Amino acid sequence: MNQFGVLYRYEWKKLLGKRIVWISFGLVVLMLAIAVFSPLWGGYYIDGKYMGTNYEIHQEDKTYAKALSGREIDQNLIAETINASRKVPKDLDIHYFATDEYQTYARPYSEIFVFLRQMTGMMTSELMYSWEPDIDDLFVKRQNYLQFWWKKLRLSAGEITFWNNRENQIKTPYIYQEYGGYDAVFSCYQGVGFFMLMLIGICLSGVFTDEHTRKTDQIVLCSPLGKTKLYGAKMAVGISFSALSAFLLLAFYTLCAFCLYGAEGFNAAYQFRDALCSDPLSCGQALLIEFGVLLITTVLVSIFVMVLSELLHSGTATLAVSAGLLLLSIIVRVPQQYRVLAQIWNWLPWSFLSPMNVFGNYTLSMFGHYFTPWQAVPVLYLAAGAIIVLIGRPVYQRFQVSGR
Amino acid sequence: MELIIDRVSKQYQNHIAVDRISAKLQKGVYGLLGENGAGKTTLMRMICGILQPTSGSISFDGMDVSEESYRAALGYLPQDFGYYPEFTGQDFLLYMAALKGLAKPQAKKRAAELLQLVSLEDVAKKKTKTYSGGMKQRLGIAQALLGQPKLLILDEPTAGLDPKERVRFRDLIKELGAECVVLLSTHIVSDIEHIADTVLIMKHGQLIWQDRWEDERGSLEDFYLQHIDEEVRS
C-alpha cells in the first residue's frame, strides 16, 4: 500500500508535468467563462431596432420573474397570464417583443406563459391565446401531452404506469420560483460535459502511451510492481484527475452562473425547466444529480480513454477516437421508433451529458422494478468501468517491448 | 544462483531474431558480443521478461521469468531508454525504488548511496531534462542497482560515458560480478576483455561461442574478429 501511495504521487507528478494538461485546462476554463458570460454581451436588436443591451433585457426579465416568485400556478395566475398575452396585437408587421402591449402587459408573465405552453404542448401562441384558462384543463392537457410523448417514445405499458406514478408524486399546485441561475447551468450543461470529455481525451491518452514513446516501459515493466501496482496507480490517477477536473470546472461554471444570474430556485420544480419530465424533483436536486452523473461519466470515459490508448498504443489515435465519438453524439440522432437503439445511444456517455437524457423517460426494468435513467445509468457506468479496467489489465501486462 | 536459458527462440514472421539459445549463467560477469542485429538486445529483453520468447524457457533460481519474485531479483539497464523530464534525478530513483517495492526510508537511503556512487549527488535535485547523455547513462546504471539485484542485465552500459567513467564502471561491474550474475553486452571488446569472466558470442540469433576467457588466449578483439570471419567463411 505504501508503494501504491508513492507511485500514485509520482504518476500525478508525471501528469501535471505535461504542459498540454495546463494549456487544455486553461482553455476549457476560458471556454466555460465565455459560455456563461456570452448571453449577457452585446445588444438586443429586433428588425434592426436597438432594444437595449442583453444585460438590461436580462435584468428586466429577472425583475419580472422575481415579482412572480412564490406564486402558485392556480386559476388566477393562468387567467392573468392568458389575458395579458391576449392584449398583444395580432397580425403585426413588427415583432411582438417591440410592441408596447407586450412590454406593458405580457412580458411580466412571460415565464408563466412559456411554462403553460410547454406543459400543454400548445406550441403556437395562437393556440394559447384561444385557450380558455382553466386549472383543471391544464392538468388534463398535460396528461394528454405526456401520453402522446410517451407513445412517441415507444414506452411499454409498465413504463407508462411507472411514469404515471412518478407524475402523481409531483407536488401540485406548482409554485413558481425564479431559477435563472439553475437555468443557465442546465442550458450549458452539455457544453460543459463536452469540454470535460475533450479534456480527458487530451490529458489521459498519454498516461500509458507516454511510457512506450519515452521508452521507459522497459525499466517499468521489468520491475516487480511495474506490471501490477503501477497499472492500478495509473488508473487511479486518471480517474482522480477526471473527477477532480469535473468537480472544479462544474464548481467554477456554477459559481459564475449563480453570480451572474442568481442562485435562487433550489426548490423550484424541475418541470419549470423541462415540462416533459415526470420526475418529482426540484431544480436543486436535479442539478446535484447532474453533478453526480457527470462525475461518474468522466470516471467511465477516463477509464475508456486510458485502456483504449493501451490497446491502440497511440495517444493520437485515442484522441481521434474520443473526439470522433463526441462529435458523433452531437451529429447523430437515433429516431425514437428504434426504441432499443435510441435508448442505447442516449445512454452512451457522450450523449448522456444532455439533461434531456438524464431526466428522460427511457427506463431500465430489473426484477420487476423500473429505474429512471439517472438511477440506472451511473450504476451501469460503474460496472462498465470496472469491466474495462479488468480488460485493460492483461493488455497492459502483456505488452511486448520489441522492434526499437 | 543460476540463470537458466533453455532453448529460447524469438521469431518475427520470417525472421528469427534468437535461435534456440541455451546457457547456464552462474555468479560472475558474462560478456555478450555480437554484431548489430545479432539478437543480443532481443535475448536480454527476453531475460528481463519484457519480451516473450516464441519458445523455450528462462528461470532464475527456480523462479520463472514471468514471476514477480524473478523481477525482484532483476536489475536492468536497457540500451536506449527515456527518462521523465519533469522528474529530478532523485525523484527518478525514488520512483523506480517504489516500483521495485522498496519501503520509503530504505528507498531514500539507497537512492542517496547510488547517487553518490554514480557521482550525481550534486545534481540530484535537478530535473533530468537538464542532464547530459553521460549523466543520464549513470542515472540508468543507478536505477539498475536500486534493488540490490542478484541478476543484472546491462545492455551497452558504458555507452556515452567518458573514458574515466568507463574505467570506473568497469571496476564497479567487476565488483558486482562477485555477488551476482551480470550479463553485459557491448561493442567495446576491451571492456569485456577487462571484466568478463565468460564470453558469449552471438551471430544471426545463435550463440556461436561460449567459454571462459583466459588472458593466455591473446587478444579478445582478434579472437572475436577471427571467429566472426570464420563463421562467415564457413
XYZ file of C-alpha atoms in Angstrom:
638
model
C 0.000 0.000 0.000
C 2.891 2.301 0.832
C 4.373 1.811 -2.635
C 0.968 2.393 -4.174
C 0.826 5.784 -2.464
C 4.306 6.710 -3.713
C 3.516 5.521 -7.245
C 0.205 7.400 -7.171
C 2.024 10.589 -6.162
C 4.629 10.225 -8.891
C 2.023 9.428 -11.519
C 0.309 12.685 -10.579
C 3.653 14.447 -10.962
C 4.093 12.965 -14.433
C 0.614 14.065 -15.473
C 0.845 17.571 -14.072
C 4.332 17.968 -15.506
C 2.859 17.966 -19.004
C 2.345 21.408 -20.490
C -0.583 20.194 -22.603
C -2.567 19.429 -19.416
C -2.282 23.007 -18.133
C -2.918 24.560 -21.527
C -6.004 22.387 -22.106
C -7.337 23.066 -18.627
C -6.815 26.811 -19.065
C -8.570 26.746 -22.439
C -11.544 24.850 -21.007
C -11.851 27.389 -18.164
C -11.764 30.189 -20.760
C -14.418 28.458 -22.905
C -16.680 27.971 -19.897
C -16.246 31.610 -18.869
C -17.197 32.694 -22.389
C -20.164 30.309 -22.383
C -21.514 31.660 -19.103
C -20.916 35.355 -19.852
C -21.804 35.465 -23.549
C -25.630 35.643 -23.213
C -25.180 38.988 -21.477
C -22.834 40.520 -24.019
C -23.867 42.845 -26.786
C -27.155 44.462 -27.638
C -30.611 43.105 -28.448
C -31.994 44.145 -31.831
C -35.357 43.466 -33.428
C -35.661 44.245 -37.130
C -32.580 46.425 -36.774
C -34.078 48.415 -33.878
C -31.957 48.522 -30.732
C -33.954 47.299 -27.742
C -31.244 47.591 -25.112
C -28.228 45.620 -24.004
C -28.670 41.912 -23.403
C -27.745 42.572 -19.799
C -30.517 45.163 -19.430
C -33.064 42.835 -21.054
C -31.963 40.042 -18.730
C -32.211 42.280 -15.662
C -35.742 43.349 -16.608
C -36.826 39.741 -17.145
C -35.280 38.821 -13.840
C -37.225 41.592 -12.071
C -40.462 40.290 -13.576
C -39.581 36.710 -12.640
C -38.810 37.770 -9.075
C -42.169 39.501 -8.854
C -43.833 36.169 -9.696
C -41.704 34.151 -7.282
C -43.716 32.386 -4.625
C -46.999 32.475 -6.577
C -48.955 29.284 -7.093
C -49.794 28.274 -10.637
C -53.518 28.485 -9.953
C -56.636 29.580 -11.785
C -55.927 33.251 -11.066
C -52.358 33.214 -12.309
C -53.061 31.333 -15.539
C -56.036 33.600 -16.228
C -53.864 36.678 -15.611
C -51.219 35.271 -17.912
C -53.512 34.379 -20.794
C -55.479 37.615 -20.540
C -52.268 39.631 -20.516
C -50.964 37.791 -23.561
C -54.227 38.368 -25.448
C -53.587 42.103 -25.242
C -50.663 41.790 -27.610
C -51.926 42.820 -31.073
C -52.081 40.054 -33.669
C -51.045 40.140 -37.320
C -48.367 42.715 -36.727
C -45.674 43.832 -39.130
C -43.271 44.105 -36.226
C -42.036 41.539 -33.709
C -44.352 41.150 -30.728
C -41.465 41.992 -28.382
C -41.323 45.511 -29.804
C -44.966 46.285 -29.010
C -45.911 48.414 -26.010
C -48.685 45.948 -25.157
C -46.225 43.088 -24.836
C -43.837 45.177 -22.780
C -46.577 46.527 -20.511
C -48.887 43.541 -20.049
C -47.499 40.265 -21.322
C -43.799 40.452 -20.574
C -44.224 40.407 -16.774
C -45.934 36.994 -17.237
C -43.626 35.595 -19.900
C -42.136 32.970 -17.555
C -45.594 31.585 -16.745
C -46.678 31.801 -20.390
C -43.708 29.698 -21.501
C -44.336 27.209 -18.692
C -48.007 26.797 -19.641
C -47.136 26.349 -23.289
C -44.608 23.643 -22.575
C -46.874 21.911 -20.050
C -49.744 21.644 -22.506
C -47.823 21.177 -25.718
C -49.595 24.170 -27.274
C -46.557 25.281 -29.136
C -48.050 28.188 -31.088
C -49.079 31.433 -29.455
C -52.370 31.317 -31.392
C -53.362 28.092 -29.621
C -52.508 29.648 -26.291
C -54.499 32.814 -26.997
C -57.554 30.788 -27.900
C -57.318 28.585 -24.835
C -59.839 29.298 -22.140
C -57.681 29.250 -18.999
C -58.777 26.526 -16.633
C -56.529 24.970 -13.996
C -58.190 21.556 -14.261
C -57.906 21.611 -18.024
C -54.226 22.499 -17.646
C -53.559 19.141 -15.992
C -55.786 17.276 -18.446
C -53.839 18.819 -21.297
C -50.566 17.979 -19.627
C -51.637 14.375 -19.150
C -52.690 14.140 -22.814
C -49.421 15.683 -23.923
C -47.419 13.252 -21.775
C -49.366 10.279 -23.132
C -48.664 11.470 -26.678
C -44.980 11.920 -25.856
C -44.614 8.546 -24.143
C -46.299 6.832 -27.088
C -43.889 8.565 -29.423
C -41.009 7.254 -27.323
C -42.440 3.702 -27.610
C -42.671 3.285 -23.841
C -44.116 -0.025 -22.625
C -47.326 -0.227 -20.597
C -45.260 -0.921 -17.483
C -43.132 2.142 -18.082
C -46.188 4.323 -18.609
C -47.638 3.109 -15.316
C -44.270 3.786 -13.652
C -44.146 7.343 -15.006
C -47.770 7.976 -14.109
C -46.926 7.034 -10.540
C -43.898 9.357 -10.587
C -46.074 12.104 -12.078
C -48.546 11.720 -9.205
C -45.705 12.314 -6.742
C -45.030 15.778 -8.154
C -46.176 18.350 -5.648
C -49.019 20.464 -7.010
C -50.004 23.180 -7.344
C -46.687 24.242 -8.791
C -45.189 27.241 -7.080
C -43.195 29.440 -9.381
C -39.737 30.433 -8.238
C -37.178 32.440 -10.116
C -34.482 29.948 -11.187
C -32.366 31.863 -13.714
C -29.031 30.623 -12.295
C -30.102 26.981 -12.480
C -31.497 27.502 -15.976
C -28.149 28.935 -17.105
C -26.292 25.932 -15.703
C -28.668 23.393 -17.273
C -28.613 25.205 -20.615
C -24.870 24.821 -20.949
C -24.526 21.504 -19.192
C -23.951 19.514 -22.344
C -21.285 22.022 -23.388
C -19.538 21.696 -20.031
C -19.596 17.930 -20.392
C -18.321 18.168 -23.957
C -15.315 20.211 -22.862
C -14.728 17.852 -19.945
C -14.594 14.795 -22.180
C -12.305 16.577 -24.623
C -10.016 17.472 -21.719
C -9.966 13.842 -20.596
C -9.131 12.682 -24.117
C -6.273 15.151 -24.439
C -4.781 14.691 -20.979
C -5.226 10.983 -20.351
C -4.483 9.477 -23.744
C -0.795 9.642 -22.820
C -0.911 8.111 -19.345
C 0.103 4.702 -20.696
C 1.364 5.501 -24.172
C 3.946 8.022 -22.946
C 5.772 5.123 -21.299
C 6.108 3.491 -24.718
C 7.039 6.645 -26.632
C 9.596 7.616 -23.974
C 10.843 4.010 -23.914
C 10.558 3.950 -20.128
C 8.302 0.902 -20.415
C 11.415 -1.318 -20.494
C 12.502 -0.459 -16.974
C 8.979 -0.100 -15.673
C 7.671 -3.456 -16.888
C 10.643 -5.446 -15.651
C 10.313 -4.060 -12.124
C 8.423 -6.122 -9.552
C 5.451 -3.759 -9.232
C 5.553 -2.370 -12.763
C 3.016 -4.858 -14.080
C 0.741 -4.889 -11.066
C 0.510 -1.897 -8.739
C 1.566 0.605 -11.369
C -1.455 -0.255 -13.505
C -3.706 0.493 -10.548
C -1.810 3.684 -9.690
C -2.068 4.963 -13.263
C -5.777 4.151 -13.379
C -6.337 5.807 -10.003
C -4.556 8.972 -11.131
C -6.534 9.129 -14.378
C -9.809 8.649 -12.516
C -8.872 11.186 -9.823
C -7.803 13.698 -12.432
C -11.103 13.352 -14.289
C -13.279 13.531 -11.207
C -11.319 16.458 -9.760
C -11.323 18.370 -13.045
C -15.050 17.762 -13.467
C -15.690 18.973 -9.933
C -13.527 22.094 -10.317
C -14.916 23.022 -13.720
C -18.502 22.432 -12.661
C -17.983 24.414 -9.468
C -16.404 27.247 -11.474
C -19.182 27.258 -14.047
C -21.979 27.015 -11.476
C -20.476 29.749 -9.304
C -20.157 32.068 -12.313
C -23.736 31.291 -13.368
C -25.073 31.888 -9.859
C -23.156 35.158 -9.533
C -24.479 36.434 -12.861
C -27.979 35.003 -12.964
C -28.794 34.468 -9.286
C -28.658 31.478 -7.010
C -32.396 31.401 -6.217
C -34.549 28.493 -7.276
C -33.182 25.440 -5.489
C -36.740 24.399 -4.602
C -38.337 25.337 -7.931
C -39.965 22.312 -9.577
C -37.763 20.903 -12.325
C -40.831 20.962 -14.587
C -40.347 24.737 -14.976
C -37.128 23.874 -16.740
C -38.321 20.716 -18.545
C -42.083 20.353 -18.605
C -41.970 16.823 -20.059
C -40.039 15.493 -17.098
C -42.175 13.411 -14.789
C -39.627 13.116 -12.019
C -40.701 14.730 -8.764
C -37.514 16.768 -8.465
C -36.595 20.341 -7.692
C -34.068 22.272 -9.792
C -31.558 21.994 -6.945
C -31.972 18.234 -6.686
C -31.737 17.870 -10.450
C -28.525 19.893 -10.501
C -26.960 17.751 -7.780
C -27.962 14.623 -9.706
C -26.431 16.084 -12.885
C -23.219 16.788 -10.956
C -23.057 13.189 -9.775
C -23.873 11.845 -13.225
C -21.156 13.941 -14.861
C -18.594 12.863 -12.261
C -19.381 9.193 -12.880
C -19.429 9.755 -16.655
C -15.970 11.309 -16.530
C -14.742 8.349 -14.491
C -16.002 5.893 -17.115
C -14.651 7.923 -20.021
C -11.259 8.322 -18.348
C -11.027 4.542 -17.917
C -12.139 4.030 -21.512
C -9.562 6.511 -22.840
C -6.692 5.012 -20.840
C -7.475 1.418 -21.788
C -8.079 2.372 -25.418
C -4.706 4.118 -25.532
C -3.046 0.952 -24.258
C -4.906 -1.134 -26.845
C -4.012 1.200 -29.713
C -0.546 2.073 -28.365
C -1.121 5.562 -29.657
C -2.185 8.716 -27.848
C -3.078 10.437 -31.112
C -5.296 7.582 -32.307
C -7.009 7.508 -28.904
C -7.647 11.230 -29.027
C -9.044 10.887 -32.549
C -11.443 8.121 -31.450
C -12.550 10.092 -28.355
C -13.135 13.282 -30.346
C -14.901 11.295 -33.084
C -17.308 9.723 -30.589
C -18.031 13.135 -29.083
C -18.773 14.642 -32.491
C -20.933 11.651 -33.451
C -23.014 12.146 -30.318
C -23.723 15.695 -31.468
C -24.423 14.853 -35.092
C -26.249 11.531 -34.859
C -29.786 11.277 -33.514
C -31.372 7.822 -33.459
C -35.093 8.063 -34.354
C -37.398 7.229 -31.456
C -39.114 4.495 -33.482
C -35.986 2.373 -32.977
C -36.608 2.234 -29.267
C -33.759 -0.028 -28.125
C -31.162 1.603 -30.344
C -32.315 5.087 -29.347
C -32.116 4.182 -25.663
C -28.630 2.699 -26.010
C -27.444 5.731 -27.973
C -28.951 8.208 -25.497
C -27.376 6.353 -22.605
C -23.868 6.300 -24.011
C -21.561 8.615 -22.033
C -21.154 11.066 -24.906
C -24.929 11.503 -25.323
C -25.852 11.207 -21.682
C -24.359 14.624 -20.984
C -27.651 16.185 -22.068
C -30.093 16.845 -19.175
C -32.867 15.708 -21.545
C -31.397 12.212 -21.490
C -30.545 12.221 -17.788
C -34.148 13.118 -16.933
C -35.630 11.354 -19.946
C -38.347 8.708 -19.961
C -36.481 5.585 -21.012
C -36.141 3.232 -18.077
C -34.303 0.095 -17.087
C -36.518 -2.699 -15.892
C -34.976 -5.175 -13.460
C -36.514 -7.616 -11.008
C -39.938 -6.083 -11.533
C -38.710 -2.559 -10.772
C -38.219 0.332 -13.102
C -35.246 2.636 -12.774
C -35.015 6.143 -14.199
C -32.006 6.989 -16.396
C -30.230 8.875 -13.621
C -30.734 5.918 -11.285
C -29.718 3.181 -13.713
C -27.030 4.687 -15.907
C -24.482 5.654 -13.210
C -24.617 2.090 -11.866
C -24.176 0.710 -15.389
C -21.260 3.102 -15.921
C -19.536 1.993 -12.732
C -19.985 -1.652 -13.711
C -18.741 -0.938 -17.250
C -15.764 0.962 -15.807
C -14.822 -1.980 -13.595
C -15.067 -4.376 -16.558
C -12.933 -2.127 -18.768
C -10.308 -1.877 -16.005
C -10.205 -5.673 -15.860
C -9.938 -5.941 -19.650
C -7.130 -3.380 -19.755
C -5.007 -5.054 -17.090
C -3.841 -8.076 -19.143
C -3.422 -5.850 -22.199
C -1.013 -3.701 -20.190
C 0.729 -6.651 -18.571
C 1.281 -8.486 -21.839
C 2.866 -5.549 -23.633
C 5.921 -6.682 -25.586
C 8.925 -4.410 -25.923
C 10.215 -5.061 -29.398
C 11.306 -3.518 -32.655
C 13.148 -0.441 -31.413
C 22.475 -18.537 -8.035
C 21.810 -19.664 -11.576
C 20.133 -18.217 -14.638
C 18.926 -20.975 -16.933
C 18.163 -20.137 -20.533
C 16.678 -23.226 -22.107
C 16.290 -23.432 -25.905
C 14.985 -19.900 -26.163
C 13.884 -18.630 -29.566
C 12.219 -15.495 -30.830
C 10.702 -15.427 -34.261
C 9.125 -12.452 -36.051
C 7.165 -13.642 -39.079
C 10.004 -14.654 -41.458
C 12.863 -13.508 -39.280
C 14.429 -15.464 -36.427
C 15.953 -12.950 -34.013
C 17.084 -15.521 -31.444
C 17.534 -19.136 -32.416
C 17.380 -21.882 -29.773
C 19.818 -20.410 -27.279
C 20.667 -22.401 -24.188
C 23.005 -21.324 -21.414
C 23.510 -21.631 -17.689
C 24.877 -18.489 -16.077
C 26.210 -18.550 -12.536
C 27.744 -15.893 -10.332
C 30.176 -13.793 -12.360
C 30.392 -11.376 -15.265
C 29.309 -12.584 -18.713
C 30.195 -10.502 -21.728
C 27.876 -10.769 -24.700
C 29.440 -9.876 -28.027
C 27.919 -9.727 -31.451
C 27.334 -7.529 -34.448
C 24.361 -5.213 -34.753
C 21.258 -7.308 -35.299
C 22.850 -10.443 -33.865
C 19.986 -10.713 -31.326
C 21.750 -9.516 -28.153
C 19.110 -6.966 -27.159
C 16.275 -9.367 -28.016
C 17.840 -12.028 -25.805
C 18.318 -9.543 -22.967
C 14.722 -8.334 -23.230
C 13.518 -11.929 -23.004
C 15.710 -12.480 -19.934
C 14.112 -9.356 -18.414
C 10.578 -10.601 -19.104
C 9.562 -7.697 -21.304
C 9.549 -9.787 -24.460
C 8.006 -13.208 -24.600
C 10.050 -15.959 -26.272
C 8.390 -17.816 -29.134
C 9.648 -20.994 -27.474
C 11.885 -22.065 -24.626
C 12.040 -21.012 -21.004
C 14.033 -18.738 -18.750
C 14.342 -19.097 -14.991
C 16.494 -17.765 -12.206
C 16.988 -19.846 -9.076
C 13.856 -21.784 -9.938
C 11.747 -18.663 -10.471
C 10.132 -18.323 -13.870
C 10.760 -15.106 -15.794
C 7.061 -14.194 -15.529
C 7.047 -14.220 -11.721
C 7.167 -11.091 -9.575
C 9.904 -12.669 -7.428
C 12.051 -13.066 -10.568
C 11.634 -9.382 -11.335
C 12.511 -8.543 -7.731
C 15.910 -10.199 -8.247
C 16.495 -8.375 -11.529
C 18.288 -5.153 -12.385
C 18.114 -3.962 -15.987
C 19.793 -1.191 -17.891
C 18.329 -1.031 -21.404
C 20.402 0.115 -24.341
C 18.205 3.044 -25.194
C 15.549 4.301 -22.872
C 13.951 7.542 -21.817
C 13.508 9.462 -18.622
C 10.728 11.524 -17.168
C 11.824 15.064 -17.986
C 9.748 16.551 -15.184
C 11.459 14.367 -12.554
C 14.679 15.240 -10.775
C 17.391 12.586 -10.603
C 16.350 11.863 -7.042
C 12.648 11.660 -7.986
C 13.509 9.201 -10.718
C 15.364 6.900 -8.348
C 12.660 7.153 -5.659
C 10.017 6.353 -8.263
C 11.996 3.362 -9.522
C 12.573 2.281 -5.905
C 8.813 2.288 -5.319
C 8.391 0.164 -8.457
C 10.933 -2.257 -7.037
C 8.958 -2.432 -3.805
C 11.476 -0.659 -1.563
C 9.997 0.958 1.538
C 10.306 4.743 1.709
C 13.164 5.079 4.252
C 15.119 2.305 2.569
C 14.486 3.865 -0.833
C 15.767 7.267 0.284
C 18.903 5.746 1.769
C 19.598 3.587 -1.256
C 18.932 6.439 -3.694
C 21.378 8.680 -1.833
C 24.036 5.923 -1.856
C 23.635 5.302 -5.558
C 23.602 8.974 -6.493
C 26.922 9.224 -4.718
C 28.209 6.069 -6.391
C 27.455 7.449 -9.857
C 28.648 10.959 -8.907
C 25.272 12.607 -9.380
C 24.719 13.751 -5.796
C 25.335 17.405 -6.726
C 22.671 17.362 -9.417
C 20.240 15.069 -7.612
C 17.669 17.837 -7.273
C 17.966 18.992 -10.871
C 15.463 17.852 -13.484
C 16.642 15.026 -15.708
C 15.877 17.089 -18.814
C 18.947 19.181 -17.903
C 21.220 16.097 -17.706
C 23.828 15.275 -20.354
C 23.879 11.891 -22.103
C 26.590 10.592 -19.765
C 24.707 11.750 -16.683
C 21.568 10.018 -17.903
C 23.528 6.831 -18.504
C 24.909 6.979 -14.955
C 21.398 7.516 -13.620
C 20.331 4.469 -15.631
C 23.073 2.406 -14.031
C 21.961 3.653 -10.603
C 18.357 2.570 -11.174
C 19.519 -0.878 -12.283
C 21.333 -1.295 -8.973
C 18.490 0.015 -6.783
C 17.021 -3.263 -5.629
C 20.426 -4.866 -4.960
C 19.810 -7.280 -7.821
C 21.048 -10.835 -7.974
C 20.690 -10.831 -11.733
C 21.993 -7.767 -13.517
C 21.398 -7.248 -17.243
C 23.332 -4.371 -18.756
C 22.814 -3.522 -22.418
C 25.694 -1.290 -23.533
C 26.334 0.073 -20.018
C 29.393 2.141 -20.896
C 27.877 3.863 -23.961
C 28.026 7.623 -23.585
C 30.466 7.558 -20.686
C 33.791 9.364 -20.894
C 36.957 7.177 -20.655
C 37.475 7.897 -16.942
C 33.879 7.000 -16.069
C 34.131 3.910 -18.274
C 37.044 2.572 -16.323
C 35.277 3.322 -13.028
C 32.131 1.488 -14.132
C 34.128 -1.432 -15.458
C 35.580 -1.845 -11.995
C 32.163 -1.475 -10.416
C 30.687 -4.161 -12.687
C 33.582 -6.447 -11.872
C 32.876 -5.977 -8.155
C 29.182 -6.716 -8.719
C 30.110 -9.904 -10.533
C 31.450 -11.303 -7.269
C 27.979 -11.034 -5.748
C 25.589 -11.741 -8.603
C 25.077 -12.851 -12.197
C 25.976 -9.984 -14.533
C 25.269 -10.200 -18.237
C 26.502 -7.272 -20.246
C 26.581 -6.532 -23.912
C 28.844 -4.013 -25.557
C 30.523 -3.159 -28.814
C 33.665 -2.249 -26.935
C 35.546 -5.535 -26.875
C 38.212 -4.215 -24.491
C 35.528 -3.611 -21.832
C 34.591 -7.274 -21.919
C 38.219 -8.336 -22.032
C 38.849 -6.485 -18.790
C 35.855 -7.504 -16.746
C 34.114 -10.571 -18.178
C 34.872 -13.990 -16.753
C 32.971 -15.664 -19.564
C 32.449 -14.520 -23.113
C 29.402 -15.296 -25.235
C 29.390 -14.510 -28.941
C 26.152 -14.233 -30.898
C 25.688 -14.212 -34.617
C 22.429 -14.307 -36.593
C 20.493 -15.106 -33.438
C 22.666 -18.066 -32.479
C 25.181 -18.456 -29.696
C 28.264 -19.411 -31.657
C 30.839 -19.378 -28.870
C 30.658 -19.554 -25.110
C 33.607 -20.120 -22.785
C 35.691 -18.617 -20.000
C 38.153 -16.075 -21.327
C 41.770 -16.582 -20.253
C 44.446 -13.971 -20.927
C 46.632 -16.736 -22.392
C 44.320 -16.870 -25.403
C 45.678 -13.462 -26.503
C 43.602 -10.536 -27.685
C 39.841 -10.973 -27.384
C 39.280 -8.483 -30.184
C 41.407 -10.549 -32.562
C 39.717 -13.723 -31.394
C 36.274 -12.199 -31.849
C 37.008 -10.861 -35.344
C 38.640 -14.112 -36.360
C 35.686 -16.097 -35.033
C 33.166 -13.926 -36.822
C 35.158 -14.176 -40.053
C 35.442 -17.957 -39.693
C 31.723 -18.175 -39.273
C 31.270 -16.044 -42.358
C 33.669 -18.284 -44.380
C 32.050 -21.440 -43.142
